[in-house]
Short mmCIF file of C-alpha atoms in Angstrom, two decimals:
data_model
loop_
_atom_site.label_atom_id
_atom_site.label_comp_id
_atom_site.label_asym_id
_atom_site.label_seq_id
_atom_site.Cartn_x
_atom_site.Cartn_y
_atom_site.Cartn_z
CA MET L 1 -13.75 -26.59 23.79
CA ASN L 2 -13.35 -22.92 24.26
CA ALA L 3 -13.73 -20.64 21.13
CA PRO L 4 -10.75 -18.27 20.72
CA ALA L 5 -11.37 -15.09 22.45
CA VAL L 6 -12.17 -12.08 20.31
CA ALA L 7 -10.75 -8.85 21.91
CA ALA L 8 -13.37 -6.45 22.60
CA PRO L 9 -12.64 -3.01 20.88
CA MET L 10 -11.09 -0.57 23.05
CA PRO L 11 -12.27 2.97 23.44
CA VAL L 12 -9.53 5.73 22.61
CA LEU L 13 -10.55 7.55 25.82
CA ASP L 14 -11.75 5.33 29.01
CA GLY L 15 -15.32 6.38 30.38
CA TRP L 16 -15.78 9.16 27.72
CA PHE L 17 -18.83 7.26 26.13
CA THR L 18 -20.68 4.13 26.33
CA LEU L 19 -19.58 1.09 24.22
CA ASP L 20 -23.39 0.46 22.96
CA ALA L 21 -22.73 -0.41 19.47
CA GLU L 22 -26.27 0.70 18.42
CA ARG L 23 -26.89 3.58 20.24
CA PRO L 24 -23.84 5.00 21.84
CA GLN L 25 -23.64 7.96 24.22
CA LEU L 26 -21.11 10.40 25.35
CA LEU L 27 -20.69 10.42 29.07
CA GLY L 28 -20.65 13.90 31.01
CA ASN L 29 -21.49 14.80 34.44
CA ARG L 30 -23.93 17.35 35.97
CA CYS L 31 -23.75 19.63 38.91
CA ALA L 32 -26.21 18.46 41.45
CA ARG L 33 -26.81 22.22 42.25
CA CYS L 34 -27.21 24.30 39.35
CA GLY L 35 -27.53 21.48 36.55
CA THR L 36 -24.73 22.59 34.27
CA VAL L 37 -23.56 19.52 32.36
CA TYR L 38 -20.00 19.17 31.72
CA PHE L 39 -18.31 17.06 28.84
CA PRO L 40 -15.78 15.96 29.29
CA LYS L 41 -16.59 15.06 33.05
CA LEU L 42 -15.42 17.75 35.24
CA LYS L 43 -12.97 16.27 37.54
CA SER L 44 -11.97 19.00 39.62
CA GLY L 45 -15.31 18.44 42.12
CA TYR L 46 -15.85 22.18 41.86
CA CYS L 47 -18.73 23.78 39.63
CA ARG L 48 -17.28 26.29 37.16
CA HIS L 49 -20.50 28.36 37.29
CA PRO L 50 -19.20 31.63 38.88
CA ASP L 51 -22.23 31.78 40.98
CA CYS L 52 -22.45 28.00 42.00
CA ASP L 53 -20.91 26.53 45.05
CA GLY L 54 -21.77 23.03 43.59
CA ASP L 55 -19.29 20.22 44.73
CA ALA L 56 -21.62 17.15 43.88
CA PHE L 57 -21.78 15.68 40.36
CA ASP L 58 -23.87 12.78 38.87
CA GLU L 59 -22.70 11.03 35.59
CA VAL L 60 -25.05 11.54 32.80
CA PRO L 61 -25.23 10.42 29.19
CA LEU L 62 -25.60 13.13 26.62
CA SER L 63 -28.15 13.33 23.95
CA ARG L 64 -27.35 11.19 21.08
CA THR L 65 -28.66 13.76 18.61
CA GLY L 66 -28.13 17.22 17.96
CA THR L 67 -28.23 19.95 15.34
CA LEU L 68 -24.95 20.52 13.11
CA TRP L 69 -23.74 24.03 14.11
CA SER L 70 -20.65 23.96 11.60
CA TYR L 71 -18.37 21.25 9.89
CA THR L 72 -14.78 21.26 8.42
CA ASN L 73 -12.38 18.68 7.21
CA ALA L 74 -8.77 17.78 7.84
CA ALA L 75 -7.47 18.05 4.39
CA TYR L 76 -4.04 16.92 5.80
CA GLN L 77 -3.18 14.14 8.26
CA PRO L 78 -3.07 15.51 11.63
CA PRO L 79 -0.05 14.99 13.67
CA GLU L 80 0.43 12.25 16.71
CA PRO L 81 -1.25 11.61 18.86
CA PHE L 82 -3.62 11.15 16.06
CA ALA L 83 -2.94 7.39 14.69
CA GLN L 84 -0.97 7.80 11.70
CA VAL L 85 -1.43 6.07 8.49
CA ASP L 86 0.95 6.16 5.41
CA LYS L 87 0.72 9.53 3.65
CA ASP L 88 -0.44 8.06 0.50
CA ALA L 89 -3.12 6.08 2.51
CA TYR L 90 -4.50 8.91 4.20
CA ARG L 91 -7.95 10.19 3.18
CA PRO L 92 -9.50 13.32 4.27
CA PHE L 93 -12.38 13.06 6.86
CA ALA L 94 -15.06 15.70 7.97
CA ILE L 95 -15.33 17.14 11.36
CA ALA L 96 -18.71 18.23 12.81
CA ALA L 97 -19.40 20.64 15.72
CA VAL L 98 -22.81 19.76 16.82
CA GLU L 99 -25.34 21.66 19.15
CA LEU L 100 -27.13 19.43 21.68
CA ALA L 101 -30.36 21.07 22.74
CA ALA L 102 -30.95 19.64 26.13
CA GLU L 103 -27.49 20.37 27.25
CA GLN L 104 -27.28 23.69 25.59
CA MET L 105 -23.70 22.88 24.38
CA ILE L 106 -21.76 22.07 21.20
CA VAL L 107 -19.55 19.10 20.99
CA LEU L 108 -17.01 18.60 18.46
CA GLY L 109 -15.95 15.08 16.91
CA PRO L 110 -14.97 13.42 13.57
CA VAL L 111 -17.79 12.46 11.02
CA VAL L 112 -18.15 8.77 10.21
CA ASP L 113 -16.14 7.44 7.21
CA GLY L 114 -17.57 8.06 3.75
CA VAL L 115 -19.49 11.17 4.65
CA GLY L 116 -17.78 14.02 3.28
CA VAL L 117 -18.25 17.91 3.75
CA GLU L 118 -20.23 18.02 0.32
CA GLN L 119 -22.63 15.66 2.34
CA LEU L 120 -23.12 18.01 5.42
CA LYS L 121 -25.32 21.17 5.87
CA VAL L 122 -25.52 23.56 8.68
CA GLY L 123 -28.77 22.79 10.57
CA MET L 124 -29.13 19.11 9.74
CA THR L 125 -29.60 16.49 12.40
CA MET L 126 -26.55 14.42 13.57
CA ALA L 127 -26.32 11.22 15.54
CA LEU L 128 -23.57 9.76 17.42
CA LYS L 129 -21.94 6.61 16.28
CA LEU L 130 -18.93 4.61 17.19
CA GLU L 131 -16.15 4.06 14.71
CA ALA L 132 -12.39 2.88 15.04
CA LEU L 133 -9.30 5.16 14.38
CA ALA L 134 -6.41 3.79 12.19
CA ASP L 135 -5.10 2.05 15.34
CA GLY L 136 -8.43 0.27 16.04
CA LYS L 137 -9.25 2.39 18.92
CA LEU L 138 -13.01 3.28 19.12
CA THR L 139 -14.14 6.91 19.16
CA TRP L 140 -17.27 8.86 18.98
CA LYS L 141 -18.19 10.32 15.62
CA TRP L 142 -21.07 12.19 14.14
CA ALA L 143 -23.18 10.79 11.38
CA PRO L 144 -26.19 12.70 9.36
CA ALA L 145 -29.30 11.25 11.31
CA GLY L 146 -30.86 10.28 7.87
CA ALA L 147 -28.00 7.89 7.21
CA MET L 148 -28.56 6.12 10.66
CA ALA L 149 -30.33 2.59 10.28
CA MET D 1 -7.47 62.91 36.30
CA SER D 2 -6.16 61.32 33.23
CA ARG D 3 -5.67 57.51 32.94
CA ASP D 4 -3.41 57.98 29.69
CA ILE D 5 -0.06 57.18 29.34
CA ALA D 6 2.18 58.52 26.47
CA ILE D 7 3.79 56.12 23.66
CA LEU D 8 7.25 57.94 23.23
CA GLY D 9 8.93 55.35 21.06
CA VAL D 10 8.03 52.20 19.00
CA GLY D 11 10.51 49.75 17.35
CA MET D 12 10.43 46.31 15.69
CA HIS D 13 12.59 43.68 14.24
CA PRO D 14 11.38 42.47 11.20
CA TRP D 15 9.38 39.38 11.03
CA GLY D 16 10.84 36.35 9.13
CA LYS D 17 12.43 32.98 9.80
CA TRP D 18 15.94 34.31 10.82
CA GLY D 19 17.27 31.14 12.70
CA LYS D 20 18.65 33.48 15.52
CA SER D 21 18.03 33.68 19.35
CA PHE D 22 14.86 35.67 20.34
CA VAL D 23 17.09 37.87 22.58
CA GLU D 24 18.98 39.36 19.45
CA TYR D 25 15.73 40.29 18.01
CA GLY D 26 14.37 41.96 21.31
CA VAL D 27 17.51 44.02 21.50
CA VAL D 28 16.97 45.37 17.94
CA ALA D 29 13.58 46.26 18.78
CA ALA D 30 14.54 47.81 22.13
CA ARG D 31 17.21 49.84 20.70
CA ALA D 32 15.04 51.28 17.83
CA ALA D 33 12.32 52.02 20.31
CA LEU D 34 14.62 53.94 22.76
CA VAL D 35 16.13 55.93 19.69
CA ASP D 36 12.65 56.71 18.50
CA ALA D 37 11.68 57.76 21.90
CA GLY D 38 14.92 59.91 22.48
CA VAL D 39 15.30 58.14 25.76
CA LYS D 40 18.49 56.54 27.09
CA TRP D 41 18.42 53.10 28.18
CA ARG D 42 20.11 54.16 31.67
CA ASP D 43 16.68 56.14 32.09
CA VAL D 44 14.21 53.36 31.79
CA GLN D 45 12.82 52.52 35.19
CA PHE D 46 10.85 49.35 34.41
CA VAL D 47 11.22 46.77 31.82
CA SER D 48 8.16 44.82 31.28
CA GLY D 49 8.78 41.58 29.10
CA ALA D 50 5.98 39.54 27.28
CA ALA D 51 7.10 35.99 27.76
CA THR D 52 6.59 32.86 25.47
CA ILE D 53 6.52 29.22 27.12
CA ARG D 54 7.54 27.80 23.89
CA ASN D 55 11.20 27.98 24.32
CA GLY D 56 11.78 27.18 27.83
CA TYR D 57 14.49 28.91 29.75
CA PRO D 58 15.16 31.78 29.32
CA GLY D 59 12.20 32.50 27.27
CA GLN D 60 10.12 32.27 30.44
CA VAL D 61 12.09 35.19 32.07
CA ALA D 62 11.54 37.67 29.22
CA GLY D 63 11.89 40.97 31.12
CA ALA D 64 15.00 40.16 32.88
CA THR D 65 16.66 38.36 29.63
CA PHE D 66 16.33 41.56 27.67
CA ALA D 67 17.18 43.87 30.67
CA GLN D 68 20.63 42.00 30.86
CA ALA D 69 21.09 41.72 26.92
CA LEU D 70 20.57 45.58 26.81
CA GLY D 71 22.92 46.09 29.88
CA TRP D 72 21.92 45.57 33.57
CA GLN D 73 21.21 49.23 34.87
CA GLY D 74 19.09 48.41 37.75
CA ALA D 75 15.63 49.00 36.31
CA GLN D 76 12.70 47.09 37.93
CA VAL D 77 11.51 44.22 35.94
CA ASN D 78 8.23 41.93 35.21
CA THR D 79 7.35 39.09 32.86
CA SER D 80 3.92 38.64 31.70
CA TYR D 81 2.72 35.50 30.06
CA ALA D 82 -0.84 35.42 28.58
CA ALA D 83 -0.47 33.44 25.15
CA CYS D 84 -1.32 35.68 22.32
CA ALA D 85 -2.10 38.83 24.80
CA SER D 86 1.25 38.70 26.41
CA GLY D 87 2.38 41.72 24.95
CA SER D 88 -0.96 43.61 25.93
CA GLN D 89 -0.62 42.30 29.54
CA ALA D 90 3.17 43.49 29.52
CA LEU D 91 1.82 46.76 28.53
CA ALA D 92 -0.91 46.98 31.17
CA ALA D 93 1.68 46.16 33.80
CA ALA D 94 3.71 49.16 32.74
CA ARG D 95 0.71 51.37 32.84
CA SER D 96 -0.26 50.39 36.03
CA LYS D 97 3.24 51.14 37.36
CA ILE D 98 3.15 54.55 35.67
CA LEU D 99 -0.44 55.68 36.76
CA SER D 100 0.51 54.69 40.41
CA GLY D 101 3.61 56.68 40.23
CA GLU D 102 6.05 53.83 40.97
CA CYS D 103 7.97 54.64 37.65
CA GLU D 104 7.60 57.32 34.71
CA VAL D 105 9.13 55.63 31.89
CA ALA D 106 9.17 51.93 30.86
CA LEU D 107 10.13 49.56 28.19
CA VAL D 108 7.69 47.00 27.00
CA ILE D 109 9.11 44.09 24.87
CA GLY D 110 8.13 40.80 23.40
CA ALA D 111 10.26 38.63 21.00
CA ASP D 112 10.04 35.18 19.79
CA THR D 113 11.85 32.38 17.79
CA THR D 114 9.44 29.86 16.45
CA PRO D 115 10.18 26.23 16.44
CA LYS D 116 10.77 24.30 13.22
CA GLY D 117 7.70 22.16 11.65
CA PHE D 118 4.21 22.14 12.85
CA LEU D 119 3.07 22.47 16.57
CA LYS D 120 2.08 19.44 18.05
CA PRO D 121 1.50 18.05 21.61
CA ALA D 122 4.45 16.60 23.68
CA PRO D 123 4.50 12.71 23.59
CA GLY D 124 2.89 10.44 26.01
CA ASP D 125 -0.86 9.46 26.59
CA ARG D 126 -2.38 12.50 28.48
CA PRO D 127 -6.24 11.90 28.39
CA ASP D 128 -6.91 14.63 31.08
CA ASP D 129 -5.19 17.30 28.55
CA PRO D 130 -7.61 18.80 26.25
CA ASP D 131 -4.72 19.50 23.94
CA TRP D 132 -3.92 15.66 23.72
CA VAL D 133 -7.37 14.57 23.49
CA ARG D 134 -8.27 16.87 20.45
CA PHE D 135 -5.10 15.86 18.43
CA ARG D 136 -5.78 12.15 19.32
CA ILE D 137 -9.21 12.50 17.41
CA GLY D 138 -7.73 14.56 14.62
CA ILE D 139 -8.74 17.91 15.70
CA THR D 140 -6.19 20.47 14.89
CA ASN D 141 -5.65 24.30 14.99
CA PRO D 142 -7.17 25.16 11.56
CA THR D 143 -10.14 22.98 12.42
CA TYR D 144 -11.52 25.83 14.84
CA PHE D 145 -10.95 28.63 12.47
CA ALA D 146 -12.58 26.54 9.66
CA LEU D 147 -15.77 26.06 11.85
CA TYR D 148 -16.06 29.56 12.46
CA ALA D 149 -15.70 30.38 8.83
CA ARG D 150 -18.20 27.77 7.89
CA ARG D 151 -20.64 29.00 10.39
CA ARG D 152 -20.21 32.49 8.90
CA MET D 153 -21.16 31.25 5.50
CA ALA D 154 -24.34 29.56 6.75
CA LEU D 155 -25.58 32.43 8.95
CA TYR D 156 -24.43 35.57 6.82
CA GLY D 157 -24.06 34.13 3.17
CA ASP D 158 -20.21 34.84 3.30
CA THR D 159 -18.35 33.32 0.32
CA LEU D 160 -15.14 32.02 -0.44
CA ALA D 161 -14.51 35.09 -2.41
CA ASP D 162 -15.14 37.09 0.73
CA PHE D 163 -12.46 35.21 2.64
CA ALA D 164 -10.05 35.71 -0.35
CA ALA D 165 -10.74 39.30 -0.50
CA VAL D 166 -9.29 39.95 2.94
CA LYS D 167 -6.27 37.76 1.93
CA VAL D 168 -5.88 40.16 -1.15
CA LYS D 169 -6.46 43.30 0.92
CA ASN D 170 -3.99 42.50 3.70
CA ALA D 171 -1.36 41.51 1.17
CA ALA D 172 -1.80 44.83 -0.51
CA HIS D 173 -1.47 46.65 2.80
CA GLY D 174 1.61 44.93 3.89
CA TYR D 175 3.45 45.00 0.48
CA THR D 176 5.24 47.98 1.14
CA ASN D 177 5.73 47.41 5.38
CA PRO D 178 9.55 46.87 5.77
CA ASN D 179 8.78 44.92 9.06
CA ALA D 180 6.42 42.49 7.12
CA ARG D 181 7.56 38.82 6.51
CA TYR D 182 5.44 38.10 3.24
CA ARG D 183 5.64 41.19 0.80
CA LYS D 184 3.73 39.84 -2.30
CA LYS D 185 0.60 40.92 -3.82
CA PHE D 186 -1.92 38.28 -4.08
CA THR D 187 -5.01 38.00 -6.31
CA ALA D 188 -8.19 36.06 -5.48
CA GLU D 189 -7.30 33.65 -8.08
CA ASP D 190 -3.80 32.82 -6.03
CA VAL D 191 -5.93 32.26 -2.96
CA ALA D 192 -8.44 30.06 -4.95
CA ALA D 193 -5.44 28.11 -6.56
CA SER D 194 -3.82 27.28 -2.97
CA ALA D 195 -4.44 23.82 -1.51
CA MET D 196 -7.53 23.09 0.92
CA LEU D 197 -6.37 23.14 4.49
CA ALA D 198 -9.75 22.80 6.28
CA ASP D 199 -12.75 23.34 4.23
CA PRO D 200 -13.63 26.19 3.68
CA LEU D 201 -10.13 27.47 4.30
CA ARG D 202 -7.27 27.07 2.09
CA LEU D 203 -3.49 27.42 3.09
CA MET D 204 -3.47 31.33 2.00
CA ASP D 205 -6.52 31.82 4.38
CA VAL D 206 -4.62 30.83 7.45
CA CYS D 207 -1.52 32.77 8.92
CA ALA D 208 2.06 31.34 9.44
CA VAL D 209 4.05 31.48 12.56
CA SER D 210 7.27 33.76 12.40
CA ASP D 211 10.23 35.25 14.22
CA GLY D 212 9.85 38.78 15.20
CA ALA D 213 10.24 41.36 18.02
CA ALA D 214 8.12 44.89 18.97
CA ALA D 215 9.04 47.14 21.70
CA ILE D 216 7.47 50.46 23.04
CA ILE D 217 8.84 53.02 25.29
CA VAL D 218 5.86 54.39 27.29
CA SER D 219 5.79 57.14 30.05
CA SER D 220 3.67 59.27 32.19
CA VAL D 221 2.19 62.15 30.40
CA ASP D 222 4.01 64.58 32.64
CA TYR D 223 7.16 62.72 31.44
CA ALA D 224 6.27 63.02 27.73
CA ARG D 225 5.85 66.98 28.34
CA ARG D 226 9.08 67.42 29.96
CA LEU D 227 10.76 65.57 26.91
CA GLY D 228 8.75 68.05 24.54
CA LYS D 229 6.34 65.14 23.37
CA ALA D 230 3.03 66.54 24.84
CA GLY D 231 1.45 65.41 21.40
CA ALA D 232 2.74 61.63 21.43
CA PRO D 233 -0.16 59.12 20.79
CA ARG D 234 -1.54 57.98 24.20
CA VAL D 235 -2.63 54.54 25.37
CA ALA D 236 -6.22 55.11 26.42
CA ALA D 237 -7.26 51.64 27.33
CA VAL D 238 -5.72 48.29 27.60
CA SER D 239 -8.56 45.34 28.15
CA THR D 240 -7.26 41.92 29.37
CA VAL D 241 -10.68 40.63 30.38
CA THR D 242 -11.01 36.82 31.00
CA PRO D 243 -14.07 35.20 29.50
CA THR D 244 -17.52 34.73 31.34
CA PHE D 245 -19.19 31.61 31.66
CA ALA D 246 -20.76 30.00 29.66
CA SER D 247 -18.46 30.11 26.51
CA ALA D 248 -20.74 30.35 23.33
CA LEU D 249 -17.94 29.29 20.98
CA VAL D 250 -15.93 25.92 20.93
CA GLU D 251 -12.23 27.45 21.75
CA MET D 252 -9.14 25.89 20.90
CA PRO D 253 -8.21 23.43 22.57
CA ASP D 254 -11.44 22.30 23.90
CA ILE D 255 -13.77 19.80 22.26
CA ALA D 256 -16.91 21.35 23.98
CA THR D 257 -18.33 24.61 24.83
CA ASP D 258 -19.51 25.33 28.44
CA SER D 259 -23.15 24.24 28.75
CA ALA D 260 -25.43 27.19 28.92
CA ILE D 261 -28.20 25.36 31.04
CA ALA D 262 -27.54 27.62 34.22
CA ALA D 263 -25.89 30.73 32.62
CA LYS D 264 -26.36 32.77 29.12
CA ALA D 265 -23.76 31.91 26.64
CA GLN D 266 -21.28 34.65 26.26
CA SER D 267 -19.04 35.83 23.37
CA PHE D 268 -15.38 36.31 24.76
CA ARG D 269 -14.25 38.03 21.40
CA ALA D 270 -16.84 40.75 21.72
CA ALA D 271 -16.16 41.28 25.45
CA LEU D 272 -12.52 42.28 24.96
CA PRO D 273 -13.08 45.47 22.89
CA ALA D 274 -16.42 46.25 24.52
CA LYS D 275 -14.13 46.70 28.04
CA ALA D 276 -11.59 48.77 26.12
CA TYR D 277 -14.26 51.20 24.56
CA ALA D 278 -15.83 51.64 28.15
CA GLU D 279 -12.43 52.28 29.80
CA ALA D 280 -11.25 54.85 27.04
CA GLY D 281 -14.72 56.57 26.74
CA VAL D 282 -14.57 55.94 22.92
CA ASP D 283 -17.41 54.93 20.58
CA PRO D 284 -16.95 52.40 18.00
CA ALA D 285 -17.79 55.13 15.63
CA ASP D 286 -14.88 57.27 16.56
CA ILE D 287 -12.34 54.50 15.38
CA SER D 288 -10.22 55.43 12.45
CA VAL D 289 -8.10 52.29 12.29
CA ALA D 290 -7.91 48.83 13.45
CA GLU D 291 -5.41 46.10 13.84
CA VAL D 292 -6.85 42.81 14.46
CA TYR D 293 -5.77 39.07 14.76
CA ASP D 294 -6.43 37.60 11.67
CA LEU D 295 -5.39 34.10 12.32
CA SER D 296 -7.57 33.37 9.43
CA THR D 297 -9.09 35.69 6.73
CA ALA D 298 -12.74 34.78 8.11
CA LEU D 299 -11.61 35.57 11.58
CA GLU D 300 -10.90 39.15 10.65
CA LEU D 301 -14.41 39.26 9.58
CA ASP D 302 -15.45 38.19 12.97
CA TRP D 303 -13.31 40.61 14.77
CA ILE D 304 -14.63 43.52 12.36
CA GLU D 305 -18.07 42.84 14.06
CA ASP D 306 -16.87 42.19 17.79
CA LEU D 307 -15.22 45.86 17.28
CA GLN D 308 -18.75 46.88 16.41
CA LEU D 309 -17.28 48.67 13.16
CA CYS D 310 -20.66 47.13 11.63
CA PRO D 311 -23.52 45.06 12.41
CA ARG D 312 -23.14 41.49 13.06
CA GLY D 313 -23.08 39.71 9.67
CA ALA D 314 -22.21 42.73 7.59
CA ALA D 315 -18.52 42.47 7.69
CA ALA D 316 -17.98 40.89 4.19
CA ARG D 317 -19.95 43.73 2.86
CA LEU D 318 -17.85 46.29 4.55
CA VAL D 319 -14.63 44.38 2.88
CA ARG D 320 -16.41 44.22 -0.41
CA GLU D 321 -17.25 47.97 -0.49
CA GLY D 322 -13.60 48.69 0.38
CA ALA D 323 -14.40 50.14 3.48
CA THR D 324 -11.56 48.27 5.38
CA THR D 325 -9.06 49.05 2.62
CA ILE D 326 -6.42 52.14 3.15
CA GLY D 327 -8.35 54.92 1.95
CA GLY D 328 -11.74 53.49 3.18
CA ARG D 329 -13.92 54.43 5.88
CA VAL D 330 -12.30 52.24 8.74
CA PRO D 331 -9.10 50.32 7.50
CA VAL D 332 -8.39 46.92 9.27
CA ASN D 333 -4.82 45.87 9.51
CA PRO D 334 -3.00 48.69 7.20
CA SER D 335 0.24 46.76 8.60
CA GLY D 336 -0.60 43.68 6.58
CA GLY D 337 -1.86 41.84 9.65
CA LEU D 338 -0.95 38.28 10.52
CA ALA D 339 -1.39 37.54 6.87
CA CYS D 340 1.83 39.50 6.11
CA PHE D 341 3.58 38.88 9.33
CA GLY D 342 2.89 35.30 10.39
CA GLU D 343 2.37 35.23 14.31
CA ALA D 344 5.19 35.87 16.87
CA VAL D 345 3.26 35.08 19.80
CA PRO D 346 4.66 37.38 22.56
CA ALA D 347 5.59 40.19 20.04
CA GLN D 348 2.20 40.38 18.04
CA ALA D 349 -0.01 42.35 20.48
CA LEU D 350 2.78 44.84 20.84
CA ALA D 351 3.27 45.05 16.97
CA GLN D 352 -0.27 45.94 16.43
CA VAL D 353 0.16 48.85 18.84
CA CYS D 354 3.33 49.97 16.92
CA GLU D 355 1.35 50.20 13.62
CA LEU D 356 -1.19 52.25 15.61
CA THR D 357 1.61 54.45 16.90
CA TRP D 358 2.89 55.17 13.30
CA GLN D 359 -0.54 55.53 11.72
CA LEU D 360 -1.53 58.22 14.38
CA ARG D 361 1.85 59.98 13.95
CA GLY D 362 1.45 59.94 10.12
CA GLN D 363 4.63 58.00 9.89
CA ALA D 364 3.28 55.02 7.98
CA GLY D 365 4.54 55.80 4.64
CA ALA D 366 2.79 54.08 1.75
CA ARG D 367 0.35 52.65 4.03
CA GLN D 368 -0.51 55.96 5.74
CA ILE D 369 -4.32 56.37 6.54
CA ASP D 370 -5.65 59.99 6.42
CA ASN D 371 -6.22 61.95 9.63
CA ALA D 372 -5.88 58.76 11.91
CA ARG D 373 -6.91 59.81 15.43
CA VAL D 374 -8.14 56.91 17.31
CA GLY D 375 -6.95 53.17 16.71
CA ILE D 376 -8.18 49.93 18.27
CA THR D 377 -6.19 46.45 18.64
CA ALA D 378 -7.91 43.25 19.22
CA ASN D 379 -6.47 39.50 19.77
CA GLN D 380 -7.44 36.29 21.41
CA GLY D 381 -5.24 33.51 22.27
CA LEU D 382 -5.29 30.23 24.39
CA PHE D 383 -6.30 29.65 27.90
CA GLY D 384 -8.61 32.38 28.19
CA HIS D 385 -6.41 35.07 27.04
CA GLY D 386 -7.04 37.91 24.83
CA SER D 387 -6.62 41.71 24.61
CA SER D 388 -7.69 45.05 23.10
CA VAL D 389 -5.77 48.24 23.31
CA ILE D 390 -7.09 51.84 22.19
CA VAL D 391 -4.55 54.48 21.15
CA LYS D 392 -5.59 57.96 20.48
CA ARG D 393 -4.12 61.18 19.78
#
């Protein structure tokens, strides 16, 4: 007898991050010539560094943790394609800009449910997590590293 | 040899939500600018239109659309699209034509009708479109302004009261401006009572979108002399530089900066006026008035520092001291800024130049700055577009 199939959660964007439930990572790519990292992955095939002729790229997972550069929230429900809920059911969520030291870049993302702006402070360490949007699709989110198991 | 061109006339259609075609607004502004210049429409040799892509045809053919509406008279034509900097790019096109001797007098014009409701991406799944991606995960335009504002609070100790002070100052400036859409004085309490939009920014910290039009008649300095307008304000610089890799800030609609592994991180906003200062041979200390793109109250503080009107981090103190208020050392947004106008994208950069022109001529009425001699504008929009214009007399 077969157990009923449980559908694996689908990512909101294919190939943008690993689906490792414990230690997810964003997926970028890196110019083999100058080392510049791109997130999202550069698809043109030509490095954007003005002095670099690089045209070969390797997929790289980005650092799982970084420093909170700044933060805000969405007090009103963002418009589509953000997955909509009833106006009354909408709860503001925080948004973080996190600086990754190795990649020397800042990456935005929503903050995990239950962590509001009052719990955030510029300079704190943030870690990557996966969490579902209202339509069940998984996205990357940032969480204060202290809150991680 | 002088690289200046003369501003003979300026005109605007008041900002608002009028429910009419952008063409009508543009004609009103153009006719006002022609009267102000004392130039006949038939004498205009080049029409330089600032386009918006929002309204589709015929918004995309701004130059020709306005030339036809004013009455075809055989002038050469050009249309510029550069998001919020479209007006400055149209001005740059006219300046090049004049300085190369291809024409002597030109009309530069921009007008917009804003769509109903909030801006959002077109339907359909487009994972390769950064604008679609950021809305998909809940990142809207105010997100970016709020991230910059919070960063100022963390780095420099700016407060919500500092941001509110910018709104209160701009509301007081625009109160008597006949072209402003919002003419109401606000208090810090009013700002604090408005709803939170994107923490730490409230609804009253962020600008609206509006209908409006601005037009400028520019000419060679020789032509101005022949008209008896040798003393007309001059355009001394038009900077429309693109960013330099690697970007230091996350810019709308991106979700990440460039990686600065192989190139130093650079500020785009600071580069815009730097080029204008170099081109005009003007020092930031010479500036008597500035019109900057206050998409948010906190962003006005960033611009004040990008314009080098004070050291990095000192803009809030400048506002607190009243230095940026009319009557202060270097008034910022005497027109009332976007706070009082709302943004009419292809017209806005030209509206900034109109205000500087009135200020430098001493015709700004109740919002007049004493002895304004050199003014600068600054703005930035999507897709690596931005501008800074210096006007002097």
